[in-house]
Amino acid sequence: MFRSAGYLTGVLTGAVCLAGSFSAAAQGTPNFAPNASIGWYAYNRQFIAPANGPGPVQQDPEHPYVSNDEFRVTGRQPTDQLADLNNPILQPWAREVVRKRNELVLAGKPANPPHASCWPVGVPGFLLRPMTQAMYFIQTPKEVVMILSSKQEIRHVYLTDKHSLNLKPSWYGESIGHYEGDTLVVDTIGIDERTWVDAFGTPHTKQLHVVERFHLIDDDKVLEANVHVEDPGAFTTPWNGIQRFRQYEAAVRKVPIERLPQLASAPEGPMTEMICADNPSSFFAGQGAKPIPQTVVPDF
């Protein structure tokens, strides 16, 4: 049955408020959705390296990254993400994939990520997306739902003890989770190989295994995700990364805007429905982008 955008928005925002409050309060677990206005905005579009040990692919230090979000506040010329190929975590074939994208960037040619054509971002890339629009949570006794309002992308984390047998790959894989005190632990496998690990074009294989640990810090105003990645097909070693998110209201009150430039255009309030591919025939036309996914068979 067809439902309007307003109907969907109302259902989802109400669920964010009620489900999050009920589940977390009842179980004594972290509450990532105390009300429908709480959305989480990422600090950066790149993973933070751990204090020690193998870390994620990061920006080439000779080519500093300036995001469109930072441009809106500072006026600095935006740049593209360009990978540091000296990171030893990459298998030779994976390094070559990233190097080819670097060449496109350096040549000034389009190197658009799949999500620019409305393709799902996968895991752990999901955590790098909520910059100008927020990520919302729905928490229930049986599952946690994570929603990117920018393109209405949805991840389901099932609160069960083991993965399915004979799992088939999917855009976000299969995520199972459990609470360890104040931390939500999410274990994901079965992630479609067409997704990128990050915005550098870092590839992965069907062996990709991601464990995320979500917990609140700084008086519950900051959400931190510690990410552990294993994929012997693409990486020489397991590695760790960090992503942090600020609540919109808290960020406005306590954080200088230059530290969170993406918030300059971020709306306050409940989640609104946003559609990525309203005009699929002309999206990045002539720029070598992936075709936008389209349903050729009617739903009814």
GROMACS .gro file of C-alpha atoms in nm:
model
  300
    1MET     CA    1   0.000   0.000   0.000
    2PHE     CA    2   0.126   0.347  -0.090
    3ARG     CA    3   0.190   0.588   0.198
    4SER     CA    4   0.283   0.954   0.173
    5ALA     CA    5   0.622   1.091   0.277
    6GLY     CA    6   0.457   1.271   0.569
    7TYR     CA    7   0.303   0.947   0.692
    8LEU     CA    8   0.638   0.766   0.685
    9THR     CA    9   0.813   1.053   0.857
   10GLY     CA   10   0.557   1.062   1.136
   11VAL     CA   11   0.577   0.689   1.196
   12LEU     CA   12   0.956   0.684   1.205
   13THR     CA   13   1.003   0.989   1.423
   14GLY     CA   14   0.745   0.865   1.669
   15ALA     CA   15   0.918   0.527   1.681
   16VAL     CA   16   1.255   0.692   1.739
   17CYS     CA   17   1.119   0.871   2.043
   18LEU     CA   18   0.903   0.602   2.200
   19ALA     CA   19   1.104   0.289   2.121
   20GLY     CA   20   1.434   0.439   2.225
   21SER     CA   21   1.305   0.570   2.556
   22PHE     CA   22   1.113   0.254   2.645
   23SER     CA   23   1.383   0.001   2.563
   24ALA     CA   24   1.681   0.181   2.710
   25ALA     CA   25   1.506   0.293   3.027
   26ALA     CA   26   1.354  -0.050   3.088
   27GLN     CA   27   1.677  -0.242   3.041
   28GLY     CA   28   1.925   0.006   3.187
   29THR     CA   29   2.110   0.015   2.856
   30PRO     CA   30   2.248   0.324   2.677
   31ASN     CA   31   1.973   0.541   2.532
   32PHE     CA   32   2.072   0.669   2.189
   33ALA     CA   33   1.723   0.812   2.120
   34PRO     CA   34   1.588   0.996   2.426
   35ASN     CA   35   1.345   1.190   2.204
   36ALA     CA   36   1.255   1.240   1.838
   37SER     CA   37   1.473   1.551   1.804
   38ILE     CA   38   1.797   1.371   1.888
   39GLY     CA   39   2.002   1.301   1.579
   40TRP     CA   40   2.373   1.231   1.560
   41TYR     CA   41   2.615   1.417   1.332
   42ALA     CA   42   2.960   1.279   1.248
   43TYR     CA   43   3.272   1.477   1.324
   44ASN     CA   44   3.439   1.378   0.999
   45ARG     CA   45   3.399   1.181   0.678
   46GLN     CA   46   3.708   0.976   0.765
   47PHE     CA   47   3.776   0.730   1.046
   48ILE     CA   48   4.000   0.845   1.329
   49ALA     CA   49   4.313   0.637   1.381
   50PRO     CA   50   4.355   0.453   1.715
   51ALA     CA   51   4.616   0.561   1.965
   52ASN     CA   52   4.832   0.267   1.862
   53GLY     CA   53   4.824  -0.034   1.633
   54PRO     CA   54   4.702  -0.070   1.273
   55GLY     CA   55   4.451   0.195   1.171
   56PRO     CA   56   4.232   0.289   0.874
   57VAL     CA   57   4.337   0.432   0.541
   58GLN     CA   58   4.362   0.809   0.587
   59GLN     CA   59   4.417   1.126   0.388
   60ASP     CA   60   4.747   1.173   0.207
   61PRO     CA   61   4.926   1.429   0.431
   62GLU     CA   62   5.056   1.613   0.124
   63HIS     CA   63   4.700   1.678   0.007
   64PRO     CA   64   4.490   1.805   0.302
   65TYR     CA   65   4.119   1.730   0.285
   66VAL     CA   66   3.869   2.016   0.286
   67SER     CA   67   3.508   1.898   0.281
   68ASN     CA   68   3.213   2.080   0.127
   69ASP     CA   69   3.085   2.119   0.483
   70GLU     CA   70   3.400   2.304   0.587
   71PHE     CA   71   3.384   2.517   0.272
   72ARG     CA   72   3.039   2.645   0.372
   73VAL     CA   73   3.183   2.790   0.692
   74THR     CA   74   3.543   2.883   0.610
   75GLY     CA   75   3.533   2.947   0.236
   76ARG     CA   76   3.839   2.726   0.183
   77GLN     CA   77   3.849   2.552  -0.153
   78PRO     CA   78   3.701   2.199  -0.119
   79THR     CA   79   3.924   1.907  -0.208
   80ASP     CA   80   3.858   1.540  -0.268
   81GLN     CA   81   3.955   1.255  -0.041
   82LEU     CA   82   4.295   1.121  -0.148
   83ALA     CA   83   4.432   0.809   0.020
   84ASP     CA   84   4.772   0.771   0.182
   85LEU     CA   85   4.901   0.464  -0.002
   86ASN     CA   86   5.178   0.411   0.253
   87ASN     CA   87   4.936   0.252   0.497
   88PRO     CA   88   5.059  -0.109   0.537
   89ILE     CA   89   4.714  -0.258   0.602
   90LEU     CA   90   4.633  -0.288   0.229
   91GLN     CA   91   4.688  -0.609   0.035
   92PRO     CA   92   4.864  -0.537  -0.300
   93TRP     CA   93   4.548  -0.574  -0.510
   94ALA     CA   94   4.350  -0.349  -0.272
   95ARG     CA   95   4.624  -0.086  -0.279
   96GLU     CA   96   4.608  -0.091  -0.659
   97VAL     CA   97   4.233  -0.028  -0.652
   98VAL     CA   98   4.281   0.271  -0.422
   99ARG     CA   99   4.578   0.395  -0.628
  100LYS     CA  100   4.367   0.404  -0.945
  101ARG     CA  101   4.109   0.620  -0.772
  102ASN     CA  102   4.388   0.846  -0.646
  103GLU     CA  103   4.500   0.892  -1.006
  104LEU     CA  104   4.152   1.008  -1.107
  105VAL     CA  105   4.146   1.260  -0.824
  106LEU     CA  106   4.494   1.393  -0.905
  107ALA     CA  107   4.399   1.424  -1.272
  108GLY     CA  108   4.091   1.625  -1.181
  109LYS     CA  109   3.859   1.359  -1.315
  110PRO     CA  110   3.535   1.244  -1.150
  111ALA     CA  111   3.593   0.987  -0.875
  112ASN     CA  112   3.246   0.985  -0.724
  113PRO     CA  113   3.173   0.725  -0.454
  114PRO     CA  114   2.882   0.484  -0.510
  115HIS     CA  115   2.656   0.670  -0.267
  116ALA     CA  116   2.673   0.974  -0.498
  117SER     CA  117   2.455   0.765  -0.730
  118CYS     CA  118   2.228   0.657  -0.444
  119TRP     CA  119   2.392   0.318  -0.391
  120PRO     CA  120   2.390   0.192  -0.030
  121VAL     CA  121   2.713   0.265   0.156
  122GLY     CA  122   2.749  -0.066   0.342
  123VAL     CA  123   2.936  -0.130   0.666
  124PRO     CA  124   3.142   0.031   0.815
  125GLY     CA  125   3.103   0.314   0.561
  126PHE     CA  126   2.757   0.381   0.706
  127LEU     CA  127   2.924   0.559   0.999
  128LEU     CA  128   3.091   0.817   0.773
  129ARG     CA  129   2.772   0.951   0.616
  130PRO     CA  130   2.575   1.155   0.875
  131MET     CA  131   2.733   1.497   0.825
  132THR     CA  132   2.478   1.748   0.693
  133GLN     CA  133   2.185   1.524   0.792
  134ALA     CA  134   2.167   1.318   1.106
  135MET     CA  135   2.170   0.949   1.196
  136TYR     CA  136   1.878   0.838   1.413
  137PHE     CA  137   1.823   0.533   1.634
  138ILE     CA  138   1.523   0.321   1.717
  139GLN     CA  139   1.582   0.086   2.013
  140THR     CA  140   1.343  -0.198   2.094
  141PRO     CA  141   1.386  -0.517   2.300
  142LYS     CA  142   1.446  -0.722   1.983
  143GLU     CA  143   1.639  -0.491   1.752
  144VAL     CA  144   1.813  -0.159   1.706
  145VAL     CA  145   1.745   0.033   1.386
  146MET     CA  146   1.991   0.293   1.256
  147ILE     CA  147   1.859   0.541   0.999
  148LEU     CA  148   2.048   0.786   0.779
  149SER     CA  149   1.803   1.068   0.713
  150SER     CA  150   2.004   1.191   0.414
  151LYS     CA  151   1.891   0.904   0.190
  152GLN     CA  152   1.662   0.708   0.417
  153GLU     CA  153   1.915   0.425   0.443
  154ILE     CA  154   1.831   0.179   0.719
  155ARG     CA  155   2.036  -0.078   0.910
  156HIS     CA  156   1.876  -0.343   1.128
  157VAL     CA  157   2.073  -0.478   1.423
  158TYR     CA  158   1.905  -0.789   1.560
  159LEU     CA  159   1.955  -0.851   1.930
  160THR     CA  160   2.022  -1.223   1.904
  161ASP     CA  161   2.313  -1.449   1.987
  162LYS     CA  162   2.430  -1.585   1.650
  163HIS     CA  163   2.433  -1.525   1.277
  164SER     CA  164   2.207  -1.704   1.031
  165LEU     CA  165   2.320  -2.021   0.860
  166ASN     CA  166   2.394  -2.004   0.485
  167LEU     CA  167   2.393  -1.625   0.493
  168LYS     CA  168   2.357  -1.451   0.155
  169PRO     CA  169   2.545  -1.121   0.102
  170SER     CA  170   2.343  -0.798   0.123
  171TRP     CA  171   2.418  -0.426   0.116
  172TYR     CA  172   2.453  -0.399   0.495
  173GLY     CA  173   2.518  -0.764   0.567
  174GLU     CA  174   2.368  -0.926   0.873
  175SER     CA  175   2.420  -0.736   1.198
  176ILE     CA  176   2.359  -0.902   1.532
  177GLY     CA  177   2.405  -0.714   1.856
  178HIS     CA  178   2.401  -0.724   2.231
  179TYR     CA  179   2.455  -0.483   2.519
  180GLU     CA  180   2.761  -0.497   2.739
  181GLY     CA  181   2.676  -0.254   3.017
  182ASP     CA  182   2.676   0.092   2.860
  183THR     CA  183   2.789  -0.034   2.518
  184LEU     CA  184   2.601  -0.167   2.217
  185VAL     CA  185   2.819  -0.428   2.042
  186VAL     CA  186   2.733  -0.497   1.677
  187ASP     CA  187   2.882  -0.788   1.480
  188THR     CA  188   2.833  -0.774   1.100
  189ILE     CA  189   2.919  -1.022   0.823
  190GLY     CA  190   2.783  -1.099   0.476
  191ILE     CA  191   2.844  -0.748   0.335
  192ASP     CA  192   2.806  -0.701  -0.041
  193GLU     CA  193   3.147  -0.667  -0.208
  194ARG     CA  194   3.030  -0.373  -0.421
  195THR     CA  195   3.038  -0.144  -0.117
  196TRP     CA  196   3.341   0.058  -0.011
  197VAL     CA  197   3.495   0.042   0.335
  198ASP     CA  198   3.546   0.420   0.331
  199ALA     CA  199   3.533   0.716   0.092
  200PHE     CA  200   3.883   0.644  -0.044
  201GLY     CA  201   3.747   0.356  -0.248
  202THR     CA  202   3.903   0.094  -0.020
  203PRO     CA  203   3.759  -0.241  -0.133
  204HIS     CA  204   3.684  -0.557   0.059
  205THR     CA  205   3.601  -0.921  -0.003
  206LYS     CA  206   3.322  -1.147   0.116
  207GLN     CA  207   3.540  -1.223   0.421
  208LEU     CA  208   3.480  -0.875   0.566
  209HIS     CA  209   3.389  -0.892   0.935
  210VAL     CA  210   3.311  -0.572   1.124
  211VAL     CA  211   3.257  -0.528   1.498
  212GLU     CA  212   3.128  -0.190   1.617
  213ARG     CA  213   3.104  -0.079   1.979
  214PHE     CA  214   2.871   0.219   2.040
  215HIS     CA  215   2.877   0.407   2.371
  216LEU     CA  216   2.800   0.756   2.501
  217ILE     CA  217   3.068   0.988   2.639
  218ASP     CA  218   3.090   1.353   2.753
  219ASP     CA  219   2.773   1.348   2.965
  220ASP     CA  220   2.591   1.149   2.694
  221LYS     CA  221   2.630   1.434   2.443
  222VAL     CA  222   2.881   1.248   2.225
  223LEU     CA  223   2.836   0.907   2.066
  224GLU     CA  224   3.157   0.714   2.003
  225ALA     CA  225   3.183   0.412   1.773
  226ASN     CA  226   3.494   0.195   1.801
  227VAL     CA  227   3.527  -0.011   1.484
  228HIS     CA  228   3.726  -0.334   1.443
  229VAL     CA  229   3.771  -0.460   1.085
  230GLU     CA  230   3.897  -0.797   0.966
  231ASP     CA  231   3.925  -0.914   0.606
  232PRO     CA  232   4.228  -1.129   0.520
  233GLY     CA  233   4.131  -1.105   0.153
  234ALA     CA  234   4.180  -0.727   0.140
  235PHE     CA  235   4.393  -0.638   0.444
  236THR     CA  236   4.726  -0.759   0.574
  237THR     CA  237   4.607  -0.734   0.934
  238PRO     CA  238   4.296  -0.651   1.135
  239TRP     CA  239   4.269  -0.279   1.203
  240ASN     CA  240   4.075  -0.039   1.423
  241GLY     CA  241   3.913   0.297   1.366
  242ILE     CA  242   3.703   0.547   1.561
  243GLN     CA  243   3.408   0.765   1.468
  244ARG     CA  244   3.241   1.023   1.692
  245PHE     CA  245   2.905   1.196   1.664
  246ARG     CA  246   2.758   1.505   1.830
  247GLN     CA  247   2.397   1.574   1.911
  248TYR     CA  248   2.282   1.880   1.721
  249GLU     CA  249   2.158   2.073   2.023
  250ALA     CA  250   2.467   1.994   2.230
  251ALA     CA  251   2.696   2.085   1.945
  252VAL     CA  252   2.538   2.426   1.904
  253ARG     CA  253   2.567   2.501   2.275
  254LYS     CA  254   2.914   2.370   2.350
  255VAL     CA  255   3.123   2.326   2.034
  256PRO     CA  256   3.266   2.610   1.822
  257ILE     CA  257   3.113   2.593   1.476
  258GLU     CA  258   3.454   2.573   1.309
  259ARG     CA  259   3.500   2.234   1.475
  260LEU     CA  260   3.171   2.109   1.335
  261PRO     CA  261   3.132   2.294   1.003
  262GLN     CA  262   2.872   2.048   0.879
  263LEU     CA  263   2.624   2.182   1.133
  264ALA     CA  264   2.604   2.515   0.954
  265SER     CA  265   2.336   2.370   0.727
  266ALA     CA  266   2.194   2.107   0.962
  267PRO     CA  267   1.829   2.144   1.062
  268GLU     CA  268   1.720   2.096   1.420
  269GLY     CA  269   1.425   1.875   1.504
  270PRO     CA  270   1.277   1.535   1.422
  271MET     CA  271   1.384   1.334   1.121
  272THR     CA  272   1.238   1.428   0.785
  273GLU     CA  273   1.215   1.199   0.485
  274MET     CA  274   1.467   1.283   0.211
  275ILE     CA  275   1.481   1.111  -0.127
  276CYS     CA  276   1.810   1.064  -0.310
  277ALA     CA  277   1.705   0.981  -0.666
  278ASP     CA  278   1.416   1.212  -0.756
  279ASN     CA  279   1.558   1.258  -1.107
  280PRO     CA  280   1.766   0.949  -1.188
  281SER     CA  281   1.807   1.027  -1.556
  282SER     CA  282   2.032   1.329  -1.503
  283PHE     CA  283   2.216   1.258  -1.176
  284PHE     CA  284   2.590   1.326  -1.242
  285ALA     CA  285   2.521   1.280  -1.614
  286GLY     CA  286   2.838   1.251  -1.820
  287GLN     CA  287   3.065   1.227  -1.516
  288GLY     CA  288   3.136   0.856  -1.524
  289ALA     CA  289   2.918   0.787  -1.220
  290LYS     CA  290   2.748   0.456  -1.153
  291PRO     CA  291   2.392   0.433  -1.284
  292ILE     CA  292   2.133   0.503  -1.018
  293PRO     CA  293   1.955   0.182  -0.905
  294GLN     CA  294   1.606   0.163  -1.050
  295THR     CA  295   1.323  -0.083  -1.003
  296VAL     CA  296   1.217  -0.201  -1.347
  297VAL     CA  297   0.940  -0.429  -1.219
  298PRO     CA  298   0.642  -0.252  -1.056
  299ASP     CA  299   0.572  -0.332  -0.691
  300PHE     CA  300   0.203  -0.374  -0.770
   0.00000   0.00000   0.00000
